[in-house]
């Protein structure tokens, strides 16, 4: 059995050597062991308590970047996007603005489809600034484990990159555990209106990835279709027939067919040659699940953009890009991938 790959070892040293950006002086005097002060990647959490603090913390970050000639993108929920747009005034035209409720409704899509998509398109050697707010009060308990794993994995995905990603957290509406997890997933934190960034004493992204690798229990009374290499095509028809009966139509039904094909093929090739497929309805979604005996060793699998010249290896990436939510549990006993599609 292979060992779990360490996602916090950088495999993308393409940009390095730039100084830390000027979000504010970083106080690392009590936390030198947990912050890589020489890493050009900067990833602070911004804790805000009202709209004034939100605008002050985000707009100043953006304007510092624009003044330096840095490319800047913002991906936050729609209401907060409007606050930033109004706060920037005419400067908003120079910023890539995205509604995170749409662009990042599946947290597994945010690194490849939002953050890396913007950062990778910029000139090499230029600092890139992004505001990303993937966690808001409307996120469900089902979504949250994928959200917090995403925040932890950003650090691995961007190590060595000349990129600054500021992640706002609403201390008024988010649960105490969410705030505690933000300390664990961000090497530095900023308390709006309360001074410079400071090192997070609780920074432990490895632990967060492991802790939220939560088992996905079997759903009662949902039949399983066992498949192998000889029944891949039939498995896809089983999934789409079930999804259609449950109300999925049009493009979303086609997306489910694509996801089913990718996941079942992956099980045959990498997951022991066979697996089990289940489809059911849940709270306005059709859910498709594939279980196999494989072990997904790389936590960033499906979260890296595929190089243009790469042949194959895009299966999990495609799954993350088209599903409304993807949850994964992997371990010595096998891997479960569960995908949600809005009806």
Coordinates of C-alpha atoms in Angstrom, one line a residue:
X1 CA 0.0 0.0 0.0
X2 CA 1.4 3.4 -0.9
X3 CA 2.0 6.1 1.7
X4 CA -0.1 9.2 1.7
X5 CA 1.5 11.9 -0.4
X6 CA 2.3 15.1 1.6
X7 CA 0.3 17.8 -0.1
X8 CA 2.3 20.5 1.7
X9 CA 5.5 19.6 -0.3
X10 CA 5.4 22.0 -3.2
X11 CA 5.4 20.5 -6.7
X12 CA 5.1 24.0 -8.4
X13 CA 8.3 26.0 -7.7
X14 CA 7.6 28.2 -10.7
X15 CA 7.5 31.4 -8.8
X16 CA 9.7 32.3 -5.8
X17 CA 12.0 34.9 -4.4
X18 CA 9.6 37.8 -4.1
X19 CA 9.2 39.5 -0.7
X20 CA 6.1 39.1 1.4
X21 CA 3.4 41.4 0.3
X22 CA 2.4 44.5 2.3
X23 CA -0.9 43.5 3.9
X24 CA 0.6 44.8 7.1
X25 CA 3.6 44.0 9.3
X26 CA 3.6 40.3 10.3
X27 CA 4.2 39.6 14.0
X28 CA 5.9 36.3 14.0
X29 CA 7.8 36.7 17.3
X30 CA 5.8 34.0 19.1
X31 CA 5.2 31.7 16.1
X32 CA 8.4 31.2 14.1
X33 CA 8.0 27.5 14.0
X34 CA 4.6 27.6 12.3
X35 CA 5.1 30.2 9.6
X36 CA 7.4 29.9 6.7
X37 CA 8.4 33.5 6.6
X38 CA 10.4 33.1 3.5
X39 CA 7.6 31.6 1.4
X40 CA 6.3 34.2 -1.1
X41 CA 2.8 32.7 -0.7
X42 CA 0.7 34.7 1.7
X43 CA -2.6 33.3 3.1
X44 CA -4.2 35.3 5.9
X45 CA -7.6 35.0 7.4
X46 CA -9.5 38.3 7.8
X47 CA -11.9 38.2 10.8
X48 CA -14.5 40.9 10.5
X49 CA -17.5 41.8 12.6
X50 CA -19.5 44.2 10.5
X51 CA -19.8 45.7 7.0
X52 CA -17.4 48.6 7.8
X53 CA -14.7 46.2 8.9
X54 CA -15.3 44.0 5.8
X55 CA -15.0 46.9 3.4
X56 CA -12.0 48.4 5.2
X57 CA -10.1 45.1 5.2
X58 CA -10.9 44.0 1.6
X59 CA -10.8 47.3 -0.3
X60 CA -7.4 48.3 1.2
X61 CA -6.0 44.9 0.2
X62 CA -7.3 45.4 -3.4
X63 CA -6.1 49.0 -3.7
X64 CA -2.6 48.1 -2.4
X65 CA -2.5 45.6 -5.2
X66 CA -3.8 47.9 -7.9
X67 CA -1.3 50.6 -6.8
X68 CA 1.5 48.1 -7.2
X69 CA 0.3 46.9 -10.6
X70 CA -0.7 43.5 -9.3
X71 CA -3.5 41.5 -11.0
X72 CA -6.4 41.3 -8.5
X73 CA -9.5 39.0 -8.4
X74 CA -12.3 38.8 -5.9
X75 CA -14.5 35.7 -5.3
X76 CA -17.0 36.2 -2.5
X77 CA -20.7 35.7 -1.9
X78 CA -23.0 38.1 -3.9
X79 CA -24.0 40.4 -1.1
X80 CA -20.3 41.0 -0.1
X81 CA -19.3 41.3 -3.7
X82 CA -21.7 44.3 -4.0
X83 CA -20.1 45.8 -0.9
X84 CA -16.6 45.5 -2.4
X85 CA -17.8 46.8 -5.8
X86 CA -19.4 49.9 -4.2
X87 CA -16.3 50.5 -2.0
X88 CA -14.0 50.4 -4.9
X89 CA -16.0 52.7 -7.1
X90 CA -14.4 53.2 -10.5
X91 CA -11.5 50.9 -9.4
X92 CA -13.9 48.0 -9.6
X93 CA -13.4 47.9 -13.4
X94 CA -9.7 46.9 -12.9
X95 CA -10.6 43.8 -10.7
X96 CA -12.0 40.4 -11.8
X97 CA -15.2 40.0 -9.7
X98 CA -16.8 36.6 -9.2
X99 CA -19.8 35.5 -7.1
X100 CA -18.4 32.6 -5.0
X101 CA -21.9 31.2 -4.6
X102 CA -21.7 30.3 -8.3
X103 CA -18.0 30.0 -9.0
X104 CA -17.3 28.0 -5.8
X105 CA -20.5 26.3 -5.0
X106 CA -18.5 23.1 -4.9
X107 CA -15.5 23.8 -2.7
X108 CA -13.4 21.3 -4.7
X109 CA -13.7 23.4 -7.7
X110 CA -12.3 26.6 -6.1
X111 CA -8.6 25.8 -6.4
X112 CA -8.5 24.7 -10.0
X113 CA -11.5 26.7 -11.4
X114 CA -11.1 30.0 -9.5
X115 CA -7.8 30.5 -7.7
X116 CA -5.4 28.7 -10.1
X117 CA -7.4 29.7 -13.1
X118 CA -6.8 33.3 -12.4
X119 CA -3.3 33.1 -11.0
X120 CA -2.0 30.9 -13.7
X121 CA -3.2 33.3 -16.4
X122 CA -1.0 36.1 -15.1
X123 CA 2.5 37.0 -16.2
X124 CA 5.2 35.0 -14.4
X125 CA 7.0 36.8 -11.6
X126 CA 4.1 39.2 -10.8
X127 CA 2.4 39.0 -7.4
X128 CA -1.2 38.0 -7.8
X129 CA -3.8 39.1 -5.2
X130 CA -7.1 37.2 -4.6
X131 CA -9.8 37.6 -2.1
X132 CA -11.6 34.2 -1.6
X133 CA -14.5 33.7 0.8
X134 CA -15.6 30.1 0.5
X135 CA -17.3 29.8 3.9
X136 CA -20.4 31.8 4.8
X137 CA -23.4 31.4 7.1
X138 CA -25.5 29.7 4.4
X139 CA -23.1 26.8 3.9
X140 CA -24.7 23.5 5.0
X141 CA -23.3 21.0 7.4
X142 CA -22.9 18.7 4.4
X143 CA -20.8 21.2 2.6
X144 CA -18.6 22.4 5.5
X145 CA -16.1 19.5 5.6
X146 CA -15.3 20.1 1.9
X147 CA -15.0 23.8 2.6
X148 CA -12.5 23.5 5.4
X149 CA -10.4 20.9 3.6
X150 CA -10.3 23.4 0.7
X151 CA -8.9 26.1 3.0
X152 CA -6.3 23.8 4.3
X153 CA -5.2 22.6 0.9
X154 CA -4.8 26.1 -0.5
X155 CA -1.5 26.2 1.4
X156 CA -0.2 23.1 -0.4
X157 CA -1.5 24.2 -3.8
X158 CA 0.3 27.6 -3.7
X159 CA 3.5 27.0 -1.7
X160 CA 6.3 28.8 -3.4
X161 CA 4.0 30.9 -5.6
X162 CA 4.1 34.7 -5.6
X163 CA 0.4 34.9 -4.6
X164 CA -1.6 36.5 -1.8
X165 CA -5.0 35.0 -0.9
X166 CA -7.0 36.9 1.7
X167 CA -9.9 34.9 3.2
X168 CA -12.6 36.8 5.1
X169 CA -14.5 35.3 8.0
X170 CA -17.7 36.8 9.5
X171 CA -17.3 36.5 13.3
X172 CA -20.9 37.6 13.8
X173 CA -22.6 34.7 12.0
X174 CA -20.1 31.8 11.7
X175 CA -20.0 29.1 14.5
X176 CA -17.1 29.1 16.9
X177 CA -15.7 25.9 15.4
X178 CA -15.6 27.5 12.0
X179 CA -13.5 30.4 13.4
X180 CA -11.2 27.9 15.3
X181 CA -10.7 26.0 12.0
X182 CA -9.8 29.2 10.3
X183 CA -6.9 29.6 12.7
X184 CA -5.8 26.1 11.8
X185 CA -5.9 26.6 8.1
X186 CA -4.3 30.0 7.8
X187 CA -0.7 30.7 8.8
X188 CA -1.5 34.3 9.6
X189 CA -4.6 36.1 10.8
X190 CA -5.9 39.6 10.7
X191 CA -8.5 41.0 13.2
X192 CA -10.1 43.9 11.3
X193 CA -9.4 47.2 13.1
X194 CA -7.1 45.5 15.6
X195 CA -3.6 45.9 14.3
X196 CA -1.2 44.0 12.0
X197 CA -1.4 40.4 10.9
X198 CA -0.2 37.9 13.4
X199 CA 1.0 34.3 13.2
X200 CA -1.6 31.7 14.1
X201 CA -0.6 29.6 17.0
X202 CA -3.1 26.9 15.9
X203 CA -1.9 26.6 12.3
X204 CA -2.1 22.9 11.4
X205 CA -3.4 22.3 7.9
X206 CA -2.3 18.6 7.8
X207 CA -4.4 17.9 10.9
X208 CA -7.5 19.6 9.3
X209 CA -7.3 17.6 6.1
X210 CA -7.1 14.4 8.2
X211 CA -9.8 15.4 10.7
X212 CA -12.4 16.3 8.0
X213 CA -11.7 13.1 6.0
X214 CA -15.0 11.9 7.5
X215 CA -16.6 8.6 6.7
X216 CA -19.7 8.8 4.5
X217 CA -22.1 6.2 5.9
X218 CA -24.3 4.1 3.6
X219 CA -27.7 5.6 3.0
X220 CA -30.5 3.3 4.0
X221 CA -32.7 1.6 1.4
X222 CA -30.6 2.7 -1.6
X223 CA -29.7 -0.3 -3.8
X224 CA -26.2 -0.8 -5.0
X225 CA -25.1 -1.7 -8.6
X226 CA -21.8 -3.6 -8.6
X227 CA -19.7 -2.9 -11.6
X228 CA -16.4 -4.0 -13.2
X229 CA -14.6 -3.5 -16.4
X230 CA -17.2 -5.4 -18.4
X231 CA -20.1 -3.3 -17.1
X232 CA -18.9 0.3 -17.2
X233 CA -21.3 1.3 -20.0
X234 CA -24.2 -0.4 -18.2
X235 CA -23.3 1.3 -15.0
X236 CA -23.6 4.7 -16.7
X237 CA -27.1 3.8 -18.0
X238 CA -28.1 2.6 -14.5
X239 CA -27.1 5.9 -13.0
X240 CA -28.7 8.1 -15.6
X241 CA -32.0 6.1 -15.6
X242 CA -32.2 6.4 -11.8
X243 CA -31.3 10.1 -11.9
X244 CA -34.0 10.8 -14.6
X245 CA -36.6 9.0 -12.5
X246 CA -35.6 11.3 -9.6
X247 CA -36.1 14.5 -11.6
X248 CA -32.7 15.3 -13.1
X249 CA -32.9 16.5 -16.6
X250 CA -31.0 18.2 -19.5
X251 CA -27.5 19.3 -19.0
X252 CA -27.4 18.3 -15.3
X253 CA -28.3 14.7 -16.3
X254 CA -25.5 14.8 -18.9
X255 CA -23.1 16.0 -16.2
X256 CA -24.1 13.1 -13.9
X257 CA -23.5 10.7 -16.8
X258 CA -20.0 12.2 -17.2
X259 CA -19.2 12.0 -13.5
X260 CA -20.5 8.4 -13.4
X261 CA -18.3 7.4 -16.3
X262 CA -15.2 9.1 -14.8
X263 CA -15.7 7.6 -11.3
X264 CA -16.5 4.1 -12.3
X265 CA -13.6 4.0 -14.8
X266 CA -11.3 5.3 -12.1
X267 CA -12.5 2.5 -9.8
X268 CA -11.7 -0.1 -12.4
X269 CA -8.3 1.3 -13.2
X270 CA -7.1 2.4 -9.8
X271 CA -9.6 1.1 -7.2
X272 CA -9.2 -2.7 -7.4
X273 CA -11.0 -3.4 -10.6
X274 CA -14.5 -3.0 -9.4
X275 CA -16.9 -0.9 -7.3
X276 CA -20.4 -0.2 -6.2
X277 CA -22.6 2.6 -7.6
X278 CA -25.6 4.2 -5.8
X279 CA -28.0 7.0 -6.8
X280 CA -30.7 8.6 -4.6
X281 CA -32.6 11.9 -4.0
X282 CA -31.8 14.2 -1.1
X283 CA -33.1 17.7 -0.3
X284 CA -33.6 18.8 -3.8
X285 CA -30.5 17.1 -5.2
X286 CA -29.7 13.9 -7.0
X287 CA -26.7 12.2 -5.3
X288 CA -24.4 9.8 -7.1
X289 CA -21.9 7.7 -5.1
X290 CA -19.1 5.4 -6.1
X291 CA -17.3 3.1 -3.6
X292 CA -14.2 1.0 -4.3
X293 CA -11.3 -0.6 -2.6
X294 CA -8.7 1.9 -3.7
X295 CA -6.9 4.5 -1.6
X296 CA -6.7 8.1 -2.8
X297 CA -3.2 9.0 -1.7
X298 CA -3.0 12.6 -2.9
X299 CA -5.4 15.0 -1.1
X300 CA -5.0 17.5 -4.0
X301 CA -6.1 14.9 -6.6
X302 CA -8.8 16.6 -8.7
X303 CA -7.9 20.1 -7.4
X304 CA -4.9 20.8 -9.7
X305 CA -5.5 22.2 -13.3
X306 CA -4.3 19.6 -15.8
X307 CA -1.3 20.8 -17.9
X308 CA -2.4 21.4 -21.5
X309 CA -0.1 18.7 -22.8
X310 CA -1.2 16.0 -20.3
X311 CA -3.0 13.0 -21.7
X312 CA -5.6 11.6 -19.3
X313 CA -5.6 12.1 -15.6
X314 CA -8.5 14.6 -15.6
X315 CA -11.2 12.4 -14.2
X316 CA -11.5 13.8 -10.6
X317 CA -10.8 17.3 -11.9
X318 CA -13.8 17.0 -14.2
X319 CA -15.9 15.7 -11.4
X320 CA -15.1 18.7 -9.3
X321 CA -15.7 21.1 -12.1
X322 CA -19.2 19.9 -13.0
X323 CA -20.8 18.6 -9.7
X324 CA -22.5 21.0 -7.2
X325 CA -20.8 19.4 -4.3
X326 CA -18.2 16.6 -4.0
X327 CA -17.3 14.8 -0.8
X328 CA -14.6 12.2 -0.5
X329 CA -13.6 9.8 2.2
X330 CA -10.5 7.6 1.7
X331 CA -8.6 5.2 3.9
X332 CA -7.2 1.7 4.2
X333 CA -10.7 0.2 3.7
X334 CA -11.3 2.0 0.4
X335 CA -12.6 5.3 -1.1
X336 CA -16.0 6.8 -1.4
X337 CA -16.8 9.7 -3.7
X338 CA -20.2 11.3 -3.3
X339 CA -21.5 13.9 -5.8
X340 CA -24.6 16.2 -5.6
X341 CA -26.5 17.6 -8.6
X342 CA -29.2 20.2 -8.1
X343 CA -32.5 19.2 -9.7

